[in-house]
Amino acid sequence: DGGITQSPKYLFRKEGQNVTLSCEQNLNHDAMYWYRQDPGQGLRLIYYSQIVNDFQKGDIAEGYSVSREKKESFPLTVTSAQKNPTAFYLCASRGDVLGYGEQFFGPGTRLTVL
Amino acid sequence: GNSVTQMEGPVTLSEEAFLTINCTYTATGYPSLFWYVQYPGEGLQLLLKATKADDKGSNKGFEATYRKETTSFHLEKGSVQVSDSAVYFCALSARNMASGSRLTFGEGTQLTVNP
């Protein structure tokens, strides 16, 4: 089945450590996205990529980094510069080239900083 | 810029009650509109969509009509079930290059259906 996988489902990190969240899709989609969701709140865009080897900052990119070396993969690194990283992280992808179709979401990774 | 406003939650209903969750939007150009649903601890699932004015999206008994004159996309269901308990997000994707390819989401509405 085609879809988006995120790993791990739960992640614990000590303060001051960098951590990388995985996102893989086999939908052959060009565009991929990372969102952050805090309890009781909507989604905030961290980074997005519309094509391999290119990505743009979203609304809350500070303290995060990404890479897009392969079409299927869009890993997110949460760096020690992110002051409050505990949150639910969602990866998404979109297949249409015109840019106004729906996005498909992965199951999410819950990051907790200890 | 683009924005989406949803009715404040949480919403609590009894089983078989009628559901309406209001959603209004502000956008440049002619957006596509979406409703997503999120069950506890999971990612978002597309519930329904509409791509032009007067389109009606429908799925699993849920409906929403794209109303350009009132810039609204209200979600409705005639008879809710306990299994409909979830968070519902309204979103838009604007058809212009200035907005890039991002979705703009509302804050979400928590729905709880009691038996």
Coordinates of N, CA and C in Angstrom, one line a residue:
Chain A
D1 N 0.8 -1.2 0.0 CA 0.0 0.0 0.0 C 0.9 1.2 0.0
G2 N 0.4 2.3 -0.8 CA 1.2 3.5 -0.8 C 0.8 4.3 0.4
G3 N 1.8 5.1 0.9 CA 1.5 5.9 2.1 C 2.8 6.6 2.6
I4 N 2.6 7.2 3.8 CA 3.7 8.0 4.4 C 4.0 7.3 5.7
T5 N 5.2 7.0 6.0 CA 5.6 6.4 7.3 C 6.5 7.4 8.0
Q6 N 6.3 7.5 9.3 CA 7.1 8.3 10.2 C 7.7 7.4 11.3
S7 N 8.9 7.6 11.6 CA 9.5 6.8 12.7 C 10.5 7.7 13.5
P8 N 10.6 7.4 14.8 CA 9.8 6.5 15.6 C 8.4 7.1 15.9
K9 N 7.5 6.4 16.5 CA 6.2 6.9 16.9 C 6.4 7.8 18.2
Y10 N 7.3 7.3 19.1 CA 7.6 8.1 20.3 C 9.1 8.3 20.4
L11 N 9.5 9.5 20.8 CA 10.9 9.8 20.8 C 11.2 10.6 22.1
F12 N 12.2 10.2 22.8 CA 12.6 11.0 24.0 C 14.0 11.5 23.8
R13 N 14.2 12.7 24.3 CA 15.5 13.3 24.1 C 15.9 14.1 25.3
K14 N 17.1 14.1 25.6 CA 17.6 15.0 26.7 C 17.9 16.4 26.2
E15 N 17.7 17.4 27.0 CA 18.0 18.7 26.6 C 19.4 18.8 26.1
G16 N 19.6 19.6 25.0 CA 20.9 19.9 24.5 C 21.3 18.9 23.4
Q17 N 20.4 17.9 23.1 CA 20.7 16.9 22.1 C 20.0 17.2 20.8
N18 N 20.6 17.0 19.7 CA 19.9 17.0 18.4 C 19.2 15.7 18.2
V19 N 18.1 15.7 17.5 CA 17.4 14.4 17.2 C 16.8 14.5 15.8
T20 N 16.8 13.4 15.0 CA 16.3 13.4 13.7 C 15.0 12.6 13.6
L21 N 14.0 13.1 13.0 CA 12.7 12.4 12.8 C 12.7 12.0 11.3
S22 N 12.3 10.8 11.1 CA 12.2 10.2 9.7 C 10.9 10.4 9.1
C23 N 10.8 10.7 7.8 CA 9.6 10.7 7.0 C 9.9 10.1 5.7
E24 N 9.2 9.1 5.3 CA 9.3 8.4 4.0 C 8.0 8.3 3.3
Q25 N 7.9 8.5 2.0 CA 6.7 8.3 1.3 C 7.0 7.5 0.0
N26 N 6.0 6.6 -0.3 CA 6.1 5.8 -1.6 C 5.0 6.2 -2.5
L27 N 4.5 7.4 -2.4 CA 3.4 7.9 -3.3 C 3.9 8.6 -4.5
N28 N 5.2 8.7 -4.7 CA 5.8 9.4 -5.8 C 5.4 10.9 -5.8
H29 N 5.2 11.4 -4.6 CA 4.9 12.8 -4.5 C 6.1 13.7 -4.6
D30 N 5.9 14.9 -5.2 CA 7.1 15.8 -5.3 C 7.2 16.7 -4.1
A31 N 6.1 17.1 -3.5 CA 6.1 18.0 -2.4 C 6.0 17.3 -1.0
M32 N 6.8 17.7 -0.1 CA 6.7 17.2 1.3 C 6.8 18.3 2.3
Y33 N 6.2 18.1 3.5 CA 6.0 19.1 4.5 C 6.2 18.6 5.9
W34 N 6.7 19.5 6.8 CA 6.7 19.1 8.2 C 5.9 20.2 9.0
Y35 N 5.1 19.6 9.9 CA 4.2 20.5 10.8 C 4.5 20.1 12.2
R36 N 4.3 21.1 13.0 CA 4.3 20.9 14.5 C 2.9 21.1 15.0
Q37 N 2.5 20.3 16.0 CA 1.2 20.4 16.6 C 1.4 20.4 18.1
D38 N 0.9 21.4 18.8 CA 0.9 21.5 20.2 C -0.5 21.2 20.8
P39 N -0.6 20.7 22.0 CA -1.9 20.3 22.6 C -2.9 21.3 22.4
G40 N -4.1 20.9 21.8 CA -5.2 21.8 21.7 C -5.0 22.9 20.7
Q41 N -4.0 22.8 19.8 CA -3.7 23.8 18.8 C -3.7 23.2 17.4
G42 N -3.8 24.1 16.5 CA -3.7 23.7 15.1 C -2.3 23.3 14.6
L43 N -2.1 23.2 13.4 CA -0.8 22.8 12.8 C 0.0 24.1 12.4
R44 N 1.3 24.0 12.7 CA 2.1 25.1 12.2 C 3.2 24.5 11.3
L45 N 3.4 25.2 10.2 CA 4.4 24.7 9.2 C 5.8 25.0 9.6
I46 N 6.7 24.0 9.5 CA 8.1 24.2 9.9 C 8.9 24.4 8.6
Y47 N 8.9 23.4 7.7 CA 9.6 23.5 6.5 C 8.8 22.8 5.4
Y48 N 9.0 23.1 4.1 CA 8.5 22.3 3.1 C 9.4 22.3 1.9
S49 N 9.2 21.3 1.1 CA 10.1 21.0 -0.1 C 9.2 20.7 -1.3
Q50 N 9.4 21.4 -2.4 CA 8.5 21.1 -3.6 C 9.3 20.2 -4.6
I51 N 10.6 20.0 -4.4 CA 11.4 19.3 -5.3 C 12.7 18.8 -4.6
V52 N 13.3 17.8 -5.1 CA 14.5 17.3 -4.5 C 15.6 18.4 -4.5
N53 N 16.3 18.4 -3.4 CA 17.4 19.3 -3.3 C 17.0 20.8 -3.1
D54 N 15.8 21.0 -2.8 CA 15.3 22.3 -2.5 C 14.2 22.3 -1.4
F55 N 14.3 23.3 -0.5 CA 13.3 23.4 0.5 C 13.2 24.9 1.0
Q56 N 12.0 25.2 1.6 CA 11.8 26.5 2.1 C 11.3 26.5 3.5
K57 N 11.7 27.6 4.2 CA 11.2 27.7 5.6 C 9.7 28.0 5.6
G58 N 9.1 27.4 6.7 CA 7.7 27.7 7.0 C 7.6 28.8 8.0
D59 N 6.6 28.8 8.8 CA 6.4 29.8 9.8 C 7.2 29.7 11.1
I60 N 7.7 28.5 11.4 CA 8.4 28.4 12.7 C 9.7 27.5 12.4
A61 N 10.5 27.9 11.5 CA 11.7 27.1 11.1 C 12.9 27.2 12.1
E62 N 12.9 28.2 13.0 CA 14.0 28.4 13.9 C 14.2 27.2 14.8
G63 N 15.5 26.7 14.8 CA 15.8 25.5 15.7 C 15.5 24.2 15.0
Y64 N 15.2 24.2 13.7 CA 14.9 23.0 12.9 C 15.8 23.1 11.7
S65 N 16.1 21.9 11.1 CA 16.8 21.8 9.8 C 16.2 20.6 9.1
V66 N 16.3 20.6 7.8 CA 15.8 19.5 6.9 C 16.8 19.3 5.8
S67 N 16.6 18.2 5.1 CA 17.3 17.9 3.9 C 16.3 17.2 2.9
R68 N 16.6 17.2 1.6 CA 15.7 16.5 0.7 C 16.7 16.0 -0.4
E69 N 17.4 14.9 -0.1 CA 18.3 14.3 -1.0 C 17.7 13.3 -1.9
K70 N 16.5 12.8 -1.5 CA 15.8 11.8 -2.3 C 14.3 12.2 -2.3
K71 N 13.7 11.9 -3.4 CA 12.2 12.2 -3.5 C 11.4 11.6 -2.4
E72 N 11.8 10.4 -2.0 CA 10.9 9.7 -1.0 C 11.2 10.1 0.4
S73 N 12.2 10.9 0.7 CA 12.6 11.1 2.1 C 12.8 12.6 2.4
F74 N 12.3 13.0 3.6 CA 12.4 14.4 4.0 C 12.6 14.4 5.5
P75 N 13.8 14.1 6.0 CA 14.0 14.0 7.5 C 14.1 15.4 8.1
L76 N 13.6 15.5 9.3 CA 13.6 16.7 10.1 C 14.5 16.6 11.3
T77 N 15.5 17.5 11.5 CA 16.3 17.5 12.6 C 15.9 18.6 13.6
V78 N 15.6 18.2 14.8 CA 15.3 19.2 15.9 C 16.6 19.4 16.6
T79 N 17.1 20.6 16.5 CA 18.4 21.0 17.1 C 18.3 21.5 18.5
S80 N 19.4 21.6 19.2 CA 19.4 22.1 20.6 C 19.0 23.5 20.7
A81 N 19.0 24.2 19.5 CA 18.6 25.6 19.5 C 17.0 25.8 19.6
Q82 N 16.3 24.7 19.4 CA 14.8 24.8 19.5 C 14.5 24.8 21.0
K83 N 13.9 25.9 21.5 CA 13.8 26.1 22.9 C 12.7 25.2 23.5
N84 N 11.7 24.9 22.8 CA 10.6 24.1 23.4 C 10.2 23.0 22.4
P85 N 10.9 22.0 22.2 CA 10.7 21.0 21.2 C 9.6 20.0 21.5
T86 N 9.2 19.9 22.7 CA 8.2 18.8 23.0 C 6.9 19.1 22.3
A87 N 6.5 18.2 21.4 CA 5.3 18.4 20.5 C 5.1 17.2 19.7
F88 N 4.0 17.2 18.9 CA 3.6 16.1 18.0 C 4.0 16.6 16.6
Y89 N 4.8 15.9 15.9 CA 5.3 16.3 14.6 C 4.7 15.5 13.5
L90 N 4.2 16.1 12.5 CA 3.5 15.5 11.4 C 4.2 15.8 10.1
C91 N 4.4 14.8 9.3 CA 4.9 14.9 7.9 C 3.8 14.7 6.9
A92 N 3.8 15.4 5.8 CA 2.8 15.3 4.8 C 3.4 15.4 3.4
S93 N 2.7 14.9 2.4 CA 3.1 15.1 1.0 C 2.0 15.4 0.1
R94 N 2.3 15.9 -1.0 CA 1.3 16.4 -2.0 C 1.7 16.0 -3.4
G95 N 0.8 15.5 -4.2 CA 1.3 15.0 -5.5 C 1.0 15.9 -6.7
D96 N 0.1 16.9 -6.6 CA -0.2 17.7 -7.8 C 0.8 18.8 -7.9
V97 N 1.1 19.1 -9.2 CA 2.2 20.1 -9.5 C 1.7 21.5 -9.4
L98 N 0.4 21.7 -9.4 CA -0.2 23.1 -9.4 C -0.2 23.7 -8.0
G99 N -0.2 22.8 -7.0 CA 0.0 23.4 -5.7 C -1.3 23.6 -4.9
Y100 N -2.5 23.2 -5.3 CA -3.6 23.5 -4.5 C -4.5 22.2 -4.3
G101 N -3.8 21.1 -4.3 CA -4.5 19.8 -4.0 C -4.3 19.5 -2.5
E102 N -4.9 18.4 -2.1 CA -4.8 18.0 -0.7 C -3.5 17.4 -0.4
Q103 N -3.1 17.5 0.9 CA -1.9 16.9 1.4 C -2.3 15.6 2.1
F104 N -1.4 14.6 2.1 CA -1.6 13.3 2.8 C -0.6 13.3 3.9
F105 N -1.1 12.8 5.1 CA -0.3 12.9 6.3 C 0.1 11.5 6.8
G106 N 1.3 11.5 7.4 CA 1.8 10.4 8.1 C 1.2 10.3 9.5
P107 N 1.5 9.2 10.3 CA 0.9 9.0 11.6 C 1.5 9.8 12.7
G108 N 2.6 10.5 12.4 CA 3.1 11.4 13.4 C 4.2 10.8 14.3
T109 N 5.1 11.7 14.9 CA 6.0 11.3 15.9 C 5.9 12.3 17.1
R110 N 5.7 11.7 18.3 CA 5.6 12.5 19.5 C 6.9 12.6 20.1
L111 N 7.5 13.8 20.2 CA 8.8 14.1 20.8 C 8.6 14.7 22.2
T112 N 9.3 14.1 23.1 CA 9.3 14.6 24.5 C 10.8 14.9 24.9
V113 N 11.0 16.1 25.4 CA 12.3 16.4 25.9 C 12.3 16.3 27.4
L114 N 13.3 15.5 27.9 CA 13.3 15.2 29.3 C 14.2 16.2 30.1
Chain B
G1 N -3.1 38.2 3.8 CA -2.7 36.7 3.7 C -4.0 35.9 3.9
N2 N -3.7 34.6 3.8 CA -4.8 33.6 3.9 C -5.1 33.2 5.4
S3 N -6.3 33.0 5.7 CA -6.6 32.6 7.0 C -7.9 31.7 7.0
V4 N -8.0 30.9 8.1 CA -9.2 30.0 8.3 C -9.7 30.2 9.7
T5 N -10.9 30.4 9.9 CA -11.5 30.5 11.2 C -12.6 29.5 11.4
Q6 N -12.4 28.7 12.5 CA -13.4 27.6 12.8 C -14.1 28.0 14.1
M7 N -15.3 27.5 14.2 CA -16.0 27.7 15.5 C -15.2 27.1 16.6
E8 N -15.3 27.8 17.8 CA -14.6 27.4 18.9 C -15.2 26.1 19.5
G9 N -14.3 25.2 20.0 CA -14.8 24.0 20.6 C -14.6 24.1 22.1
P10 N -14.7 23.0 22.8 CA -15.1 21.7 22.2 C -16.6 21.6 22.1
V11 N -17.0 20.7 21.2 CA -18.4 20.5 20.9 C -18.8 19.1 21.5
T12 N -19.8 19.0 22.3 CA -20.3 17.8 22.8 C -21.7 17.5 22.4
L13 N -22.0 16.3 21.8 CA -23.3 16.0 21.3 C -23.7 14.6 21.8
S14 N -25.0 14.3 21.7 CA -25.4 13.0 22.0 C -25.5 12.2 20.6
E15 N -25.4 10.9 20.7 CA -25.5 10.1 19.5 C -26.8 10.4 18.8
E16 N -26.7 10.4 17.4 CA -27.8 10.7 16.5 C -28.1 12.2 16.4
A17 N -27.4 13.1 17.1 CA -27.7 14.5 17.0 C -27.1 15.0 15.7
F18 N -27.6 16.2 15.3 CA -27.1 16.9 14.1 C -25.9 17.7 14.4
L19 N -24.9 17.6 13.5 CA -23.6 18.3 13.7 C -23.4 19.4 12.7
T20 N -23.0 20.6 13.2 CA -22.5 21.7 12.3 C -21.3 22.2 12.9
I21 N -20.2 22.3 12.2 CA -19.0 23.0 12.6 C -18.7 24.1 11.5
N22 N -18.7 25.3 12.0 CA -18.6 26.4 11.1 C -17.1 26.7 10.7
C23 N -17.0 27.0 9.5 CA -15.6 27.4 9.0 C -15.8 28.5 8.0
T24 N -15.1 29.6 8.2 CA -15.0 30.7 7.2 C -13.5 31.0 6.9
Y25 N -13.3 31.6 5.7 CA -12.0 31.7 5.3 C -11.8 33.1 4.6
T26 N -10.5 33.5 4.6 CA -10.0 34.7 3.8 C -8.9 34.2 2.9
A27 N -9.0 34.5 1.6 CA -7.9 34.0 0.7 C -7.9 34.9 -0.5
T28 N -6.7 35.1 -1.0 CA -6.6 35.7 -2.3 C -6.7 34.6 -3.4
G29 N -7.2 35.0 -4.5 CA -7.4 34.0 -5.6 C -8.7 33.1 -5.3
Y30 N -8.6 31.9 -5.8 CA -9.8 30.9 -5.7 C -9.3 29.7 -5.0
P31 N -9.4 29.6 -3.7 CA -8.8 28.4 -3.0 C -9.6 27.1 -3.2
S32 N -8.9 26.0 -3.0 CA -9.6 24.7 -2.7 C -9.8 24.6 -1.2
L33 N -10.8 24.0 -0.8 CA -11.2 23.9 0.6 C -11.2 22.4 1.1
F34 N -10.9 22.2 2.3 CA -10.7 20.8 2.8 C -11.2 20.7 4.3
W35 N -11.7 19.5 4.6 CA -11.9 19.1 6.0 C -11.1 17.9 6.3
Y36 N -10.3 18.0 7.3 CA -9.5 16.9 7.8 C -10.0 16.4 9.2
V37 N -9.8 15.2 9.5 CA -10.2 14.6 10.8 C -8.9 14.0 11.4
Q38 N -8.8 14.2 12.7 CA -7.7 13.6 13.5 C -8.2 12.9 14.7
Y39 N -8.0 11.6 14.7 CA -8.3 10.7 15.9 C -7.2 10.8 16.9
P40 N -7.4 10.5 18.1 CA -6.4 10.6 19.1 C -5.1 9.9 18.8
G41 N -4.0 10.6 18.9 CA -2.7 10.1 18.7 C -2.3 9.7 17.3
E42 N -3.2 10.2 16.3 CA -2.9 9.8 14.9 C -2.7 11.1 14.1
G43 N -2.3 10.8 12.8 CA -2.1 11.9 11.9 C -3.5 12.4 11.3
L44 N -3.5 13.3 10.4 CA -4.7 13.8 9.8 C -5.1 13.0 8.6
Q45 N -6.5 12.8 8.5 CA -7.0 12.1 7.4 C -7.9 13.1 6.6
L46 N -7.8 13.1 5.3 CA -8.7 13.9 4.5 C -10.1 13.4 4.6
L47 N -11.1 14.2 5.0 CA -12.5 13.8 5.1 C -13.2 14.1 3.9
L48 N -13.1 15.4 3.4 CA -13.7 15.8 2.1 C -13.1 17.0 1.6
K49 N -13.4 17.4 0.3 CA -12.8 18.5 -0.3 C -13.8 19.1 -1.3
A50 N -13.5 20.4 -1.6 CA -14.3 21.1 -2.7 C -13.3 22.0 -3.4
T51 N -13.3 22.1 -4.7 CA -12.3 22.8 -5.4 C -12.8 24.1 -6.1
K52 N -14.2 24.3 -6.2 CA -14.7 25.5 -6.8 C -16.0 25.8 -6.1
A53 N -16.5 27.1 -6.4 CA -17.7 27.6 -5.7 C -18.9 26.7 -6.1
D54 N -19.7 26.4 -5.0 CA -20.9 25.6 -5.1 C -20.7 24.1 -5.1
D55 N -19.4 23.7 -5.2 CA -19.1 22.3 -5.0 C -19.5 21.8 -3.7
K56 N -20.0 20.6 -3.6 CA -20.3 19.9 -2.3 C -19.4 18.7 -2.2
G57 N -18.6 18.7 -1.1 CA -17.8 17.6 -0.8 C -18.6 16.7 0.2
S58 N -18.5 15.4 0.1 CA -19.2 14.5 1.0 C -18.4 13.2 1.2
N59 N -18.5 12.6 2.4 CA -17.8 11.4 2.7 C -18.3 10.9 4.1
K60 N -18.6 9.6 4.2 CA -19.0 9.0 5.5 C -20.2 9.7 6.1
G61 N -21.1 10.3 5.4 CA -22.2 11.0 5.9 C -22.0 12.5 6.2
F62 N -20.7 12.9 6.1 CA -20.4 14.3 6.3 C -20.5 15.1 5.0
E63 N -20.9 16.3 5.0 CA -21.0 17.2 3.9 C -20.5 18.6 4.2
A64 N -20.1 19.2 3.1 CA -19.7 20.7 3.2 C -19.8 21.3 1.8
T65 N -20.4 22.5 1.8 CA -20.6 23.1 0.5 C -19.7 24.4 0.4
Y66 N -19.0 24.6 -0.7 CA -18.2 25.7 -0.9 C -19.0 26.9 -1.2
R67 N -19.1 27.9 -0.3 CA -20.0 29.1 -0.5 C -19.1 30.3 -0.7
K68 N -18.9 30.7 -1.9 CA -18.0 31.8 -2.2 C -18.6 33.1 -1.7
E69 N -19.9 33.3 -1.8 CA -20.5 34.6 -1.4 C -20.4 34.8 0.1
T70 N -20.3 33.8 0.9 CA -20.2 34.0 2.3 C -18.8 33.5 2.8
T71 N -17.9 33.1 1.9 CA -16.6 32.6 2.2 C -16.6 31.6 3.3
S72 N -17.5 30.6 3.1 CA -17.7 29.6 4.2 C -17.6 28.2 3.6
F73 N -17.4 27.2 4.5 CA -17.3 25.8 4.2 C -17.7 25.0 5.4
H74 N -18.9 25.1 5.8 CA -19.4 24.5 7.1 C -19.5 23.0 6.9
L75 N -19.1 22.3 8.0 CA -19.2 20.8 8.0 C -20.5 20.4 8.7
E76 N -21.2 19.5 8.1 CA -22.5 19.0 8.6 C -22.6 17.5 8.6
K77 N -23.3 16.9 9.5 CA -23.6 15.5 9.5 C -25.0 15.4 10.2
G78 N -25.9 14.6 9.6 CA -27.2 14.5 10.0 C -27.4 13.7 11.3
S79 N -26.5 12.8 11.6 CA -26.7 11.9 12.7 C -25.3 11.4 13.1
V80 N -24.7 12.0 14.2 CA -23.4 11.6 14.6 C -23.4 10.3 15.4
Q81 N -22.2 9.6 15.3 CA -22.0 8.4 16.1 C -20.8 8.6 17.1
V82 N -20.8 7.7 18.0 CA -19.7 7.8 19.0 C -18.3 7.8 18.3
S83 N -18.2 7.0 17.2 CA -17.0 6.8 16.5 C -16.6 8.1 15.7
D84 N -17.4 9.1 15.7 CA -17.1 10.4 15.0 C -16.3 11.3 16.0
S85 N -16.2 10.9 17.2 CA -15.4 11.7 18.2 C -14.0 11.9 17.7
A86 N -13.6 13.1 17.5 CA -12.2 13.4 16.9 C -12.1 14.9 16.9
V87 N -10.9 15.4 16.4 CA -10.7 16.8 16.1 C -10.8 17.0 14.6
Y88 N -11.6 18.1 14.2 CA -11.9 18.4 12.8 C -11.2 19.7 12.5
F89 N -10.4 19.7 11.4 CA -9.7 20.8 10.9 C -10.2 21.3 9.5
C90 N -10.5 22.5 9.4 CA -10.8 23.1 8.1 C -9.5 23.7 7.5
A91 N -9.3 23.6 6.2 CA -8.1 24.1 5.6 C -8.3 24.6 4.2
L92 N -7.4 25.4 3.7 CA -7.5 25.9 2.4 C -6.2 25.8 1.7
S93 N -6.2 25.7 0.4 CA -5.0 25.8 -0.4 C -5.3 26.8 -1.5
A94 N -4.5 27.9 -1.5 CA -4.8 29.0 -2.3 C -4.1 28.8 -3.7
R95 N -4.8 29.3 -4.7 CA -4.4 29.1 -6.1 C -3.6 30.3 -6.6
N96 N -2.5 30.6 -5.8 CA -1.7 31.7 -6.4 C -0.3 31.5 -5.9
M97 N 0.7 32.0 -6.7 CA 2.1 31.7 -6.4 C 2.6 32.4 -5.1
A98 N 1.9 33.5 -4.8 CA 2.4 34.2 -3.6 C 2.3 33.4 -2.3
S99 N 1.3 32.4 -2.3 CA 1.1 31.6 -1.1 C 1.9 30.3 -1.2
G100 N 2.6 30.1 -2.3 CA 3.3 28.9 -2.4 C 2.4 27.7 -2.5
S101 N 2.8 26.6 -1.9 CA 2.0 25.4 -2.0 C 1.5 24.9 -0.7
R102 N 1.4 25.8 0.3 CA 1.1 25.4 1.6 C -0.4 25.4 1.8
L103 N -0.8 24.6 2.8 CA -2.2 24.6 3.3 C -2.2 25.5 4.5
T104 N -3.3 26.2 4.6 CA -3.6 27.1 5.8 C -4.7 26.4 6.6
F105 N -4.5 26.1 7.9 CA -5.4 25.4 8.7 C -6.1 26.3 9.7
G106 N -7.3 25.9 10.1 CA -8.0 26.5 11.2 C -7.4 25.8 12.5
E107 N -7.9 26.3 13.6 CA -7.4 25.8 14.9 C -7.9 24.4 15.3
G108 N -8.9 23.9 14.6 CA -9.4 22.6 15.0 C -10.6 22.7 15.9
T109 N -11.5 21.8 15.8 CA -12.7 21.7 16.7 C -12.8 20.3 17.2
Q110 N -12.7 20.2 18.6 CA -12.8 18.9 19.2 C -14.3 18.5 19.3
L111 N -14.6 17.4 18.8 CA -16.0 16.8 18.9 C -16.0 15.6 19.7
T112 N -16.9 15.6 20.7 CA -17.1 14.4 21.5 C -18.6 14.0 21.4
V113 N -18.8 12.7 21.1 CA -20.2 12.2 20.9 C -20.4 11.2 22.0
N114 N -21.4 11.4 22.8 CA -21.8 10.5 23.9 C -22.9 9.6 23.6
P115 N -22.8 8.3 24.0 CA -23.8 7.4 23.7 C -25.1 7.7 24.4

